[in-house]
Every structure is written in C-alpha cells, then in structure tokens.
mmCIF file of C-alpha atoms in Angstrom:
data_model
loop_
_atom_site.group_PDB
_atom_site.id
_atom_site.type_symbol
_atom_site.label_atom_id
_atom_site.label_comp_id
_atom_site.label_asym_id
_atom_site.label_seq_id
_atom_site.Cartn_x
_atom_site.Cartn_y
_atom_site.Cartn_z
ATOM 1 C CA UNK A 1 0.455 11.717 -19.547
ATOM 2 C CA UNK A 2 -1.918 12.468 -17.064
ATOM 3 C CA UNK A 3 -2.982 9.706 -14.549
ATOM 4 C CA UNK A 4 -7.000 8.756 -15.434
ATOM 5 C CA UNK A 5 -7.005 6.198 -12.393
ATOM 6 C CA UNK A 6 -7.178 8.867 -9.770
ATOM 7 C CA UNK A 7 -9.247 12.100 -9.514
ATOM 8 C CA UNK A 8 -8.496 15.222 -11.439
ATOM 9 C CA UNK A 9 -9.779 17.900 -8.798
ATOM 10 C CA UNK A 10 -9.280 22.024 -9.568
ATOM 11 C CA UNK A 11 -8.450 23.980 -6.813
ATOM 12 C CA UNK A 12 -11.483 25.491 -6.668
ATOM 13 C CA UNK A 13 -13.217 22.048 -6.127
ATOM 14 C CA UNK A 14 -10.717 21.201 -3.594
ATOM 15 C CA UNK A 15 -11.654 24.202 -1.476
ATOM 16 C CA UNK A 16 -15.050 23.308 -1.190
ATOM 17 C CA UNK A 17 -14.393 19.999 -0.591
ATOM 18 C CA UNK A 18 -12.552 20.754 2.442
ATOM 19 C CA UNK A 19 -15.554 23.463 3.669
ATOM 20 C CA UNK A 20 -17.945 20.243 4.297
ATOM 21 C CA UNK A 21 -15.853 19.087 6.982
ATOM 22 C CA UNK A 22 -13.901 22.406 8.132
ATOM 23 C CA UNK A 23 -15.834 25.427 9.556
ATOM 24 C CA UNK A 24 -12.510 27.243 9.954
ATOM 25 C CA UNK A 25 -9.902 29.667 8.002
ATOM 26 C CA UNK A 26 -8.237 27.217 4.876
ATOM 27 C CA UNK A 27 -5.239 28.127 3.639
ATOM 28 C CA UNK A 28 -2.076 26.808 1.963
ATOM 29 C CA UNK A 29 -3.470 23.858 0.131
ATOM 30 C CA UNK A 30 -0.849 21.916 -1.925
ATOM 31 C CA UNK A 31 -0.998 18.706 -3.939
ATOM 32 C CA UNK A 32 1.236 16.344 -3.532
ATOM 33 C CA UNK A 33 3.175 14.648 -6.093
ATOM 34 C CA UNK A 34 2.635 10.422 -6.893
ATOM 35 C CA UNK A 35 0.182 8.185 -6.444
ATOM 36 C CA UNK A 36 -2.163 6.267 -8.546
ATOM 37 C CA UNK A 37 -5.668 6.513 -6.985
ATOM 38 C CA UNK A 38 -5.698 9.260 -4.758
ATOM 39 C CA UNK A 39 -5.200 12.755 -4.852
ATOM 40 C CA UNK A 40 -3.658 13.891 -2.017
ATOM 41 C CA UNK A 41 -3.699 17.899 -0.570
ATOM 42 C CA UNK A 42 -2.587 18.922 2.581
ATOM 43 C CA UNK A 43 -3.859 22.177 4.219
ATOM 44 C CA UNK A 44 -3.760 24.144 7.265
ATOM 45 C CA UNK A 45 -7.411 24.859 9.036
ATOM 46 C CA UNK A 46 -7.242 27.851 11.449
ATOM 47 C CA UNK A 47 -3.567 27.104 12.247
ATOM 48 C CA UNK A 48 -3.043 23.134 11.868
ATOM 49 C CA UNK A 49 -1.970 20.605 9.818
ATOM 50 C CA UNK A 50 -4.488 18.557 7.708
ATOM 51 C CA UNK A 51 -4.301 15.882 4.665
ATOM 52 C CA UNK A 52 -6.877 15.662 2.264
ATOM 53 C CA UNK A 53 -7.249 12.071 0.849
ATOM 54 C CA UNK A 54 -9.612 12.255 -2.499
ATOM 55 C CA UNK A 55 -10.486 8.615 -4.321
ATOM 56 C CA UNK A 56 -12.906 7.297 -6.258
ATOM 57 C CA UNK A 57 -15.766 5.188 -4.716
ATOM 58 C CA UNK A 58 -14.756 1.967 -6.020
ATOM 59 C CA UNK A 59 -17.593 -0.052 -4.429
ATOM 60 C CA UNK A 60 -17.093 1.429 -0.814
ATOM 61 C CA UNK A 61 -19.724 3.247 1.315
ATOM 62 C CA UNK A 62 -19.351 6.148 3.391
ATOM 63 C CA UNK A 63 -19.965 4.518 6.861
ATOM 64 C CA UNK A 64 -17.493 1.622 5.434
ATOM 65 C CA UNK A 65 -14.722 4.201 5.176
ATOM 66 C CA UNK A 66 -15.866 5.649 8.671
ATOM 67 C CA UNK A 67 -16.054 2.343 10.270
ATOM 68 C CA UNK A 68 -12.221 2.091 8.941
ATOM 69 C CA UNK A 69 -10.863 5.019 10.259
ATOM 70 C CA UNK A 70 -12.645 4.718 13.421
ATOM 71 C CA UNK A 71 -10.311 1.151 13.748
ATOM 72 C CA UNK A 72 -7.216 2.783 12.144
ATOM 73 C CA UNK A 73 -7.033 5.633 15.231
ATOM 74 C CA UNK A 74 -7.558 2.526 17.472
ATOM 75 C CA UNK A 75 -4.240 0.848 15.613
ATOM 76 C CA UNK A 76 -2.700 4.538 16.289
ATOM 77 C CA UNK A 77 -3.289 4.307 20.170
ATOM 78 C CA UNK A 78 -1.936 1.042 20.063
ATOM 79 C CA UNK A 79 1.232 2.743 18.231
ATOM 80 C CA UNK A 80 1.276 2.291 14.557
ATOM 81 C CA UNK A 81 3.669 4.844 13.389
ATOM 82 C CA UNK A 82 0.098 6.472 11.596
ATOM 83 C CA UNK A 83 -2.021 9.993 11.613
ATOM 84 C CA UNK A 84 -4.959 9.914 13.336
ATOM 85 C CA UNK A 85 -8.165 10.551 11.051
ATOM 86 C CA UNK A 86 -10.807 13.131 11.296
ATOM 87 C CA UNK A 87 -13.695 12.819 9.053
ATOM 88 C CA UNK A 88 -14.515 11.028 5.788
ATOM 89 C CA UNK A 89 -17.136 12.236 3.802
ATOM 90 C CA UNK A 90 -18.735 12.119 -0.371
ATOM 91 C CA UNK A 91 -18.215 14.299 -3.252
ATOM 92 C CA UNK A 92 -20.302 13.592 -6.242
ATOM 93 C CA UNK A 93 -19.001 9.941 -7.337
ATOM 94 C CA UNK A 94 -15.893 10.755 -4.591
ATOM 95 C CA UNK A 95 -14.993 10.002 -1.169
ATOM 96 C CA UNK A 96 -12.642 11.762 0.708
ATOM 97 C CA UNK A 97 -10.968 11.585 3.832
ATOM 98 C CA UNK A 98 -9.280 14.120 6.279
ATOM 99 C CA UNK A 99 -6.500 13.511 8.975
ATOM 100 C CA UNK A 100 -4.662 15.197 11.094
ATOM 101 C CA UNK A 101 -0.935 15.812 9.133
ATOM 102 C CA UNK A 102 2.267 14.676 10.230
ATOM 103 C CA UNK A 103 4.385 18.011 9.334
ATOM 104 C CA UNK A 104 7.623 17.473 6.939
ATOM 105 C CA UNK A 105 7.740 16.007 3.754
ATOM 106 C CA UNK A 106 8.334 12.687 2.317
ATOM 107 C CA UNK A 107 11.219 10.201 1.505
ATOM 108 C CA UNK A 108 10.554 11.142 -2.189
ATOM 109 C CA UNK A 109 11.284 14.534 -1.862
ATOM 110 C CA UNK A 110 14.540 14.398 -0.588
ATOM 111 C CA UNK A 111 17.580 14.103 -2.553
ATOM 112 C CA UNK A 112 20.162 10.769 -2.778
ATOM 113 C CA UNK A 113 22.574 11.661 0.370
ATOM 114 C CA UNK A 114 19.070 12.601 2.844
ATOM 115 C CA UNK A 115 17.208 9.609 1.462
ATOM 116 C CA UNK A 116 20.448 7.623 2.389
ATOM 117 C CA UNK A 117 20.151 8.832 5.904
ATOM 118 C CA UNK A 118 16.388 8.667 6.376
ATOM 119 C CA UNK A 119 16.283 4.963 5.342
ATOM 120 C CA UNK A 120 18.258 3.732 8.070
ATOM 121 C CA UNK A 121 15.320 4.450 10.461
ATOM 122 C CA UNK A 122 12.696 2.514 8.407
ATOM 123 C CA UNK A 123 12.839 -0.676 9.941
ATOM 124 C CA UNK A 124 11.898 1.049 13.210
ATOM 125 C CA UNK A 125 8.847 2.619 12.289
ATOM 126 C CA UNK A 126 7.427 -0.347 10.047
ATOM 127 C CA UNK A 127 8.515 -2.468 13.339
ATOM 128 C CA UNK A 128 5.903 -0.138 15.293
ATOM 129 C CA UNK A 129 3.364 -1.324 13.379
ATOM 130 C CA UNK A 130 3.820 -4.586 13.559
ATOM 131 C CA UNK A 131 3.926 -4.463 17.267
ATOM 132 C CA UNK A 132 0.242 -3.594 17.071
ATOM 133 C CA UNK A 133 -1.795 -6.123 18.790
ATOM 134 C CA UNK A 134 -4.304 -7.936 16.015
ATOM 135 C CA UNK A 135 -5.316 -10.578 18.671
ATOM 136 C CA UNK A 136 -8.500 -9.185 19.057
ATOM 137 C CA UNK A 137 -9.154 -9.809 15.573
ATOM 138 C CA UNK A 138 -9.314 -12.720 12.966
ATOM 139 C CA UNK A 139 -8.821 -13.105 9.414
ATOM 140 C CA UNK A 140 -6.420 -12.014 6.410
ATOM 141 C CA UNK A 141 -6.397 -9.661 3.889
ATOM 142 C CA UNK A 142 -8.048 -6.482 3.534
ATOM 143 C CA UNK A 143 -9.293 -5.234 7.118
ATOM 144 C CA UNK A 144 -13.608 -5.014 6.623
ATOM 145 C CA UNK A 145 -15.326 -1.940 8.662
ATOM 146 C CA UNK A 146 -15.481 -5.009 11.847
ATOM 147 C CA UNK A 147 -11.907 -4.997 12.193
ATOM 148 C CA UNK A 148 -11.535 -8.651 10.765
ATOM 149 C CA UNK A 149 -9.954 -9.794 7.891
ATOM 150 C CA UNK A 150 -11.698 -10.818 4.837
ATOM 151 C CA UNK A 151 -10.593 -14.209 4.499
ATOM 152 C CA UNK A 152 -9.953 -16.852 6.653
ATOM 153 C CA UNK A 153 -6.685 -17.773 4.987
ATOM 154 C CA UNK A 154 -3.785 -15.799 3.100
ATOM 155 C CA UNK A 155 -3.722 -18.557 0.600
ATOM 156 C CA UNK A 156 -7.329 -17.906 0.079
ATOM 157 C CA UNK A 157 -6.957 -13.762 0.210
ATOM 158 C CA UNK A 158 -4.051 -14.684 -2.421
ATOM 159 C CA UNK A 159 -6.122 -16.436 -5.031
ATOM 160 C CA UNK A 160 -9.007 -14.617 -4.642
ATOM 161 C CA UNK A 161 -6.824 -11.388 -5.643
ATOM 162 C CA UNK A 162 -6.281 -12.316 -9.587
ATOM 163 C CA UNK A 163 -9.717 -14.521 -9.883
ATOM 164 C CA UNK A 164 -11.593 -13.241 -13.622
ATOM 165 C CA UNK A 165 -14.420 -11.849 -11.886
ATOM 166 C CA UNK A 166 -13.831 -9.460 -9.641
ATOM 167 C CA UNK A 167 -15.559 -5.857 -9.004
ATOM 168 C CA UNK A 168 -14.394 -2.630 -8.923
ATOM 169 C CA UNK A 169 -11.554 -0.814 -10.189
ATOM 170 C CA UNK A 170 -10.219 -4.895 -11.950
ATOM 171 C CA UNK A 171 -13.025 -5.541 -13.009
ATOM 172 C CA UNK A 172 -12.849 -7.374 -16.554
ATOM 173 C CA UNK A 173 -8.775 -7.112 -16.317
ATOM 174 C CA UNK A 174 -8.029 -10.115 -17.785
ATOM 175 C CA UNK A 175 -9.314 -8.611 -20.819
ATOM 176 C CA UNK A 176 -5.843 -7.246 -20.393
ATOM 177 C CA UNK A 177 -4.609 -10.265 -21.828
ATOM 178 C CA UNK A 178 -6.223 -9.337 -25.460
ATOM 179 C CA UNK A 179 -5.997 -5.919 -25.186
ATOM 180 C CA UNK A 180 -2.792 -4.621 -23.809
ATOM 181 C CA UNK A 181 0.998 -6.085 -23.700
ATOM 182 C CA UNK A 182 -0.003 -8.108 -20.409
ATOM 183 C CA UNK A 183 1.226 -11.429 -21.385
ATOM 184 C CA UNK A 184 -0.627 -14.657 -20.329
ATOM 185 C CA UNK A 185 2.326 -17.202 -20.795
ATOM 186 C CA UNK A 186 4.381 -15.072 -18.407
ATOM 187 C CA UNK A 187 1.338 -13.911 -16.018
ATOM 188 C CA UNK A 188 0.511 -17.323 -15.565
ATOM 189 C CA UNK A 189 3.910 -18.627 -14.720
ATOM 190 C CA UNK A 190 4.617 -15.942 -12.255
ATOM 191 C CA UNK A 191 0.987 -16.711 -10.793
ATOM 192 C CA UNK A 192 2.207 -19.988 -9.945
ATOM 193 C CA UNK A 193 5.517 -18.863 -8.950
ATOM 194 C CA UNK A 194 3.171 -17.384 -6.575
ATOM 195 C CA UNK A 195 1.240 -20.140 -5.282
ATOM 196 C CA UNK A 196 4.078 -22.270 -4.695
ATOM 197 C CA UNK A 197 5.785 -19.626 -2.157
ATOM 198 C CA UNK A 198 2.739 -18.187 -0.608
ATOM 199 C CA UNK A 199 2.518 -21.132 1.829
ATOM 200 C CA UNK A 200 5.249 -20.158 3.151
ATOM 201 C CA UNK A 201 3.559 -16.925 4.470
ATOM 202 C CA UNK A 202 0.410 -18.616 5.952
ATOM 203 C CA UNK A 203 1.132 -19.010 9.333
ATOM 204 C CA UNK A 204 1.855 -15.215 10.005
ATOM 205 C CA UNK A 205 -0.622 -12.165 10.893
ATOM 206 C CA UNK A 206 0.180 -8.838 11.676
ATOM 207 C CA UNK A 207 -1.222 -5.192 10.511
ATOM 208 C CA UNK A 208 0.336 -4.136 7.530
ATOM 209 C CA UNK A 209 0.499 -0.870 5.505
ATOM 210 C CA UNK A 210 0.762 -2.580 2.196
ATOM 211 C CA UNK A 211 1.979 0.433 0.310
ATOM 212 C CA UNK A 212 5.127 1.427 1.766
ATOM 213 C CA UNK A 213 6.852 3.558 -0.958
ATOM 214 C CA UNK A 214 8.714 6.892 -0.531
ATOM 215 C CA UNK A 215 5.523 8.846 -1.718
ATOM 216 C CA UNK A 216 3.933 7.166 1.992
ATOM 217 C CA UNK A 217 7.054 7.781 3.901
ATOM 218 C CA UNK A 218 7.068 10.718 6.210
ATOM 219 C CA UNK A 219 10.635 12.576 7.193
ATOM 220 C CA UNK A 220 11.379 15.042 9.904
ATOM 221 C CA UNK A 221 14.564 16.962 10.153
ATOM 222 C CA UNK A 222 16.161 13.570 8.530
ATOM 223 C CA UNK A 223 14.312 11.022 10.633
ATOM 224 C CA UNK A 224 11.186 9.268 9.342
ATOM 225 C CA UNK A 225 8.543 9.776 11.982
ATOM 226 C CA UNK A 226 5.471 7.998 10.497
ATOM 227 C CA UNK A 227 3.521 6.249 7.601
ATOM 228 C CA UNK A 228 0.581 7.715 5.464
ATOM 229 C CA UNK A 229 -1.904 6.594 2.889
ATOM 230 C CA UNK A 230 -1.848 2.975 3.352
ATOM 231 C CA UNK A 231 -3.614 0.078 1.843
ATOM 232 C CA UNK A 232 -4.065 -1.612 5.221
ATOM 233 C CA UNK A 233 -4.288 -5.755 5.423
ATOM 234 C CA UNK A 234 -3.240 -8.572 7.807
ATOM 235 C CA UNK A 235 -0.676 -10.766 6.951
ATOM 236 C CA UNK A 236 2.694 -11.680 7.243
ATOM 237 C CA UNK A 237 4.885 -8.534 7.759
ATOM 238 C CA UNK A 238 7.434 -9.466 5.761
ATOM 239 C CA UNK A 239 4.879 -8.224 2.782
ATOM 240 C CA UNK A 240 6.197 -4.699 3.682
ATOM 241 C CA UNK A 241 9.568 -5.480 3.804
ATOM 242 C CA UNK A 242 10.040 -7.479 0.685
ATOM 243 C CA UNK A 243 9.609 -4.048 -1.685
ATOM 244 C CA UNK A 244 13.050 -2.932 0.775
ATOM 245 C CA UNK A 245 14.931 -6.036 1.001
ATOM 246 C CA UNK A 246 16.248 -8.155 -2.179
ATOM 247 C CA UNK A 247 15.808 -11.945 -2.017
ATOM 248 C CA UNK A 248 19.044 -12.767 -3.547
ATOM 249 C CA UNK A 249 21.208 -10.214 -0.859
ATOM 250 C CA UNK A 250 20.944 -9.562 2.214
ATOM 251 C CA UNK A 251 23.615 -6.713 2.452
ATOM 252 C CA UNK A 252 23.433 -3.149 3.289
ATOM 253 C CA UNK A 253 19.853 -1.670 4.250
ATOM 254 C CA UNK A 254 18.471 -5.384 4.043
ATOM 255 C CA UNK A 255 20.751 -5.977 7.050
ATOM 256 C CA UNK A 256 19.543 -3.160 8.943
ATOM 257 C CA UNK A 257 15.531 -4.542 8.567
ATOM 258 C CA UNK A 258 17.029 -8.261 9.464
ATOM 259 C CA UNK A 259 18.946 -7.558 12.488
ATOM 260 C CA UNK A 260 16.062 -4.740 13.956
ATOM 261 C CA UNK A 261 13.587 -7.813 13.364
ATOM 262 C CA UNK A 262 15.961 -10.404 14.833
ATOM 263 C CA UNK A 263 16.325 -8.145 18.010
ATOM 264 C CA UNK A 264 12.699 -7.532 18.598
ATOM 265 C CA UNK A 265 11.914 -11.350 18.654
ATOM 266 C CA UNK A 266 10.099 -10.984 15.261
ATOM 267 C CA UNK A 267 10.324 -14.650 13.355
ATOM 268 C CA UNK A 268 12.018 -14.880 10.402
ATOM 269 C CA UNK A 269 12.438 -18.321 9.330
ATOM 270 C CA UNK A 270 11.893 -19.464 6.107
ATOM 271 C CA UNK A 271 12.853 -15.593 4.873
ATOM 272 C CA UNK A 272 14.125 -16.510 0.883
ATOM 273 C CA UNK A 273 10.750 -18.415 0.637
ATOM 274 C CA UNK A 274 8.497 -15.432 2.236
ATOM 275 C CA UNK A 275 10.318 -12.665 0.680
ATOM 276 C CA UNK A 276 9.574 -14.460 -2.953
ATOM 277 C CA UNK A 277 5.809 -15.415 -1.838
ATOM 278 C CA UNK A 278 5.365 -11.567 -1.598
ATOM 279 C CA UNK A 279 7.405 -10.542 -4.283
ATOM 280 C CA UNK A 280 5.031 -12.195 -6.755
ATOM 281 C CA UNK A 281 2.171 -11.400 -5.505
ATOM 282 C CA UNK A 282 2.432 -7.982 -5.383
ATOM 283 C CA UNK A 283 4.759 -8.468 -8.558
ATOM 284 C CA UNK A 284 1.885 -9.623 -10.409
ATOM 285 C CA UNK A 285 -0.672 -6.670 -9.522
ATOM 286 C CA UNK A 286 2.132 -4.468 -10.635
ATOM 287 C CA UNK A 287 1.918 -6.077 -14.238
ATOM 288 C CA UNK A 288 -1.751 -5.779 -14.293
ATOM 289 C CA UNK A 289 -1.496 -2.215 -13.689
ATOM 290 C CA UNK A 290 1.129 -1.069 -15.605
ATOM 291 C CA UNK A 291 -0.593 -2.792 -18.480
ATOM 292 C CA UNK A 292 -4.062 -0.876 -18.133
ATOM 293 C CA UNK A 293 -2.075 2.175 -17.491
ATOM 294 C CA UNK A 294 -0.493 1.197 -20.782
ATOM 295 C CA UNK A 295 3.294 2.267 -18.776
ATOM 296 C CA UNK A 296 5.222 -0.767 -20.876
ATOM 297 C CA UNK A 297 8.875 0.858 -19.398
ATOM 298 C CA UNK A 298 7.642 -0.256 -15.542
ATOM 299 C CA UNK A 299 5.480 -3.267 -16.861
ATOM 300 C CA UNK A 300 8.928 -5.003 -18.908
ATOM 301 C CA UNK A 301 10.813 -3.861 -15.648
ATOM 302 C CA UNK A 302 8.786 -5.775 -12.885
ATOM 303 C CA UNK A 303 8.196 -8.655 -15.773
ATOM 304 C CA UNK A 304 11.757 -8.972 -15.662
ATOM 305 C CA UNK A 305 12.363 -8.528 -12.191
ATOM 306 C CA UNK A 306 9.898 -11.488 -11.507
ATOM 307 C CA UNK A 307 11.286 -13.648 -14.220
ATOM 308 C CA UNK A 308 14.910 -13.316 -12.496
ATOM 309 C CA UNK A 309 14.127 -14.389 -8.976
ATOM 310 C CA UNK A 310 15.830 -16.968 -7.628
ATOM 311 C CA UNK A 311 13.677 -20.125 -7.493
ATOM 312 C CA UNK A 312 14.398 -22.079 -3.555
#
C-alpha cells in the first residue's frame, strides 16, 4: 500500500524540481527506499553528489526551512556527523531541500553480517553530535529558525506534543480514538507512563537527530560515516539512544553505547528511568501513527512493547 503521508513525485517532476536550484548536467537520480514524509532522491550535478529532500509544507515557510539549514551547517562545522545543505526551495504545496551527499548507502541496505559490523561504530558518530556545543542557545524541543528551542522545558515540549489541538500534519488525531484501533485506555496509560519518567530527562540538553533509524544511517566501506534526514531537537541525548539500547539489558551493542558514553564523560545517571522517559514518548507518537496509517501489525507491536516495560 502506497504511503499517502509523503509525496508521490514522477520522475519527470523530480527533474525539474532539481533544475530550480541546479544550472548544471543531472544525472543518475534514484529514490530511496523508507520513510514516511519525505521523498528522498539523490543525484549527481555536473559530477557530485547531491540529496534531494521533498516534504510537504506542513505549516513551515520557506525562509523557516532556510533559516534551519543555515544553523544545521553551523552544527556541521562544529562536527555533527551531518551533510552540509545547499538550497531549500517550493514546489507547488512542496518544499524541498538539497545537500551535499555523503556517498555509500545506508545501514538498511546492507545485509545481517555488514549491519552487524557497521553498528559497532554508531555510538561514535551519534557521540559527535552530542559534542556539539548548544551553549549558545536556550530552550528544548524542536530547534525554531533562531537556533533556540521551542520550549523552555522538556516537560513542557513533552506535553505539548499529544495536546488535542495541535496544527499540522496531527491535527484532529485524537479523532483517532473513534476512528481507528488507537485505543484510549492504553494511550492514556502509556501517556502517563510518560509523564512519570520524563522528569527524569529534564535536566539534560544536547542536539539531537531524533530519527536515528537505518534508513538515516550512512555506511562507507563498512564504517558509518554520518547521519541524514533528521528531525533535529534539544534534549537529553539519551532520546537517540533509547531506539538502540533496551531498558531491561544492557548486553551486547547496548554495552558498546554505555561504555563510549562513560569514556567521553557523558552523564548517565538515572539511565533505566531516562531510557523509559523516551521510550514512551516516542512510543506513543508511534501508536498515533501507525493508527492513521491504519499499519495495526507495527501499532499492536509498539502497544505491546510499551505495555511490557519494566516499571522503576
């Protein structure tokens, strides 16, 4: 079933896309597989490496996107593991965005035995960008176009995430509740689940990608060498660790993310409690979605998943 979340570009469409921003020679545009918002090409331009980003608007301007990238290449300077943008523009009811490609493929495409090997150096690259200096800055939660987070409190970015009114791509989702298997009883204990543990996450600010799956995971001759097509936020870094690391056992890869952390001074006290603050709250988008996508396999999965956590 085809994904109606994201754009449904033809090649054709793609190609011209790409002409508003590049004056040179296009060739070898490919899709890549996964996501849910974005379509994502990349393309070579007279010789180099280029990613084509493609979204819906969703209540963001053009100079708002701009004013984001512009701060992202700052982040990149400053050594987040990330490629540096080049231009943003619209497209009808689209936006899209171009940067410069990091050339391999990603953790998805590989098979069991190379994802096995790539893995190891995860915790090394997701440490880069949480070495980025955010002192400069203030807030939590999503990062506006002046660098600073939208809220003044994670608590607060945390609440205001599943509020009834909201704008955008959730608006009206807890209609969900009548018109989809999204199930209040359980929603609603998992919600406060969720505001029980995410005080335990307050008192730590970092950049984060907030969407680090194997799609977003870029892999070079078996090393990972950077991160793409993140949701970017500030908050407690163990929000991009927790979809790597299980709450309940801290063996094998988890080990390898605890003891890279532990050696570059990163705090980790109070991990069982963080790890479960961010497991529900991005467990609880994750039922949301799945419901509107009507995907009830991955929505009883995650349910599941959240109603099996340990409780500390």
């Amino acid at each position: 079933m085809r994904n109606t979340f994201k754009p449904d570009l033809q090649m054709d469409e793609v190609v011209k896309l790409i002409k508003l921003s590049m004056k040179g020679n296009i060739e070898n545009i490919m899709e890549y597989k996964g996501g849910n918002m974005n379509q994502v090409f990349s393309f070579d331009c007279d010789g180099k490496g280029y990613i084509l980003r493609v979204g819906h608007k969703q209540g963001s301007t053009l100079q708002e996107v701009r004013n984001k990238q512009n701060l992202l290449n700052q982040f990149v300077f400053h050594g987040a593991p990330l490629a540096l943008n080049m231009d943003a523009g619209e497209y009808e009811e689209l936006i899209y965005q171009i940067a410069v490609r990091l050339d391999s493929t990603t953790l998805s495409e590989l098979n069991a035995d190379q994802k096995k090997g790539a893995k190891s150096g995860l915790a090394g690259i997701l440490s880069r960008m949480h070495r980025v200096d955010v002192s400069s800055s203030k807030g939590y939660g999503w990062i506006t176009s002046t660098g600073d987070g939208e809220f003044s409190s994670w608590g607060q970015f945390a609440r205001s995430f599943y509020l009834s009114e909201q704008q955008g791509f959730w608006e009206n989702w807890t209609d969900l509740f009548e018109t989809s298997f999204l199930e209040r009883d359980v929603f609603t204990e998992c919600y406060n689940r969720m505001l029980h543990y995410v005080q335990y996450n307050e008192d730590y600010r970092y950049l984060l990608h907030n969407d680090c799956h194997e799609s977003n995971i870029i892999v070079n001759n078996g090393e990972i060498v950077g991160l793409i097509d993140g949701n970017f936020m500030y908050g407690d870094f163990i929000k991009d660790l927790a979809g790597w690391i299980d709450p309940a056992n801290h063996h094998g890869l988890n080990e390898v993310f605890l003891e890279t952390y532990e050696q570059q001074g990163f705090p980790l006290e109070r991990l069982e409690e963080r790890l479960l603050g961010c497991h529900y709250f991005s467990g609880l988008d994750s039922m949301r979605f799945y419901a509107k996508a009507n995907r009830r396999k991955d929505y009883d999965w995650v349910r599941n998943r959240l109603l099996s956590l340990p409780m500390i």
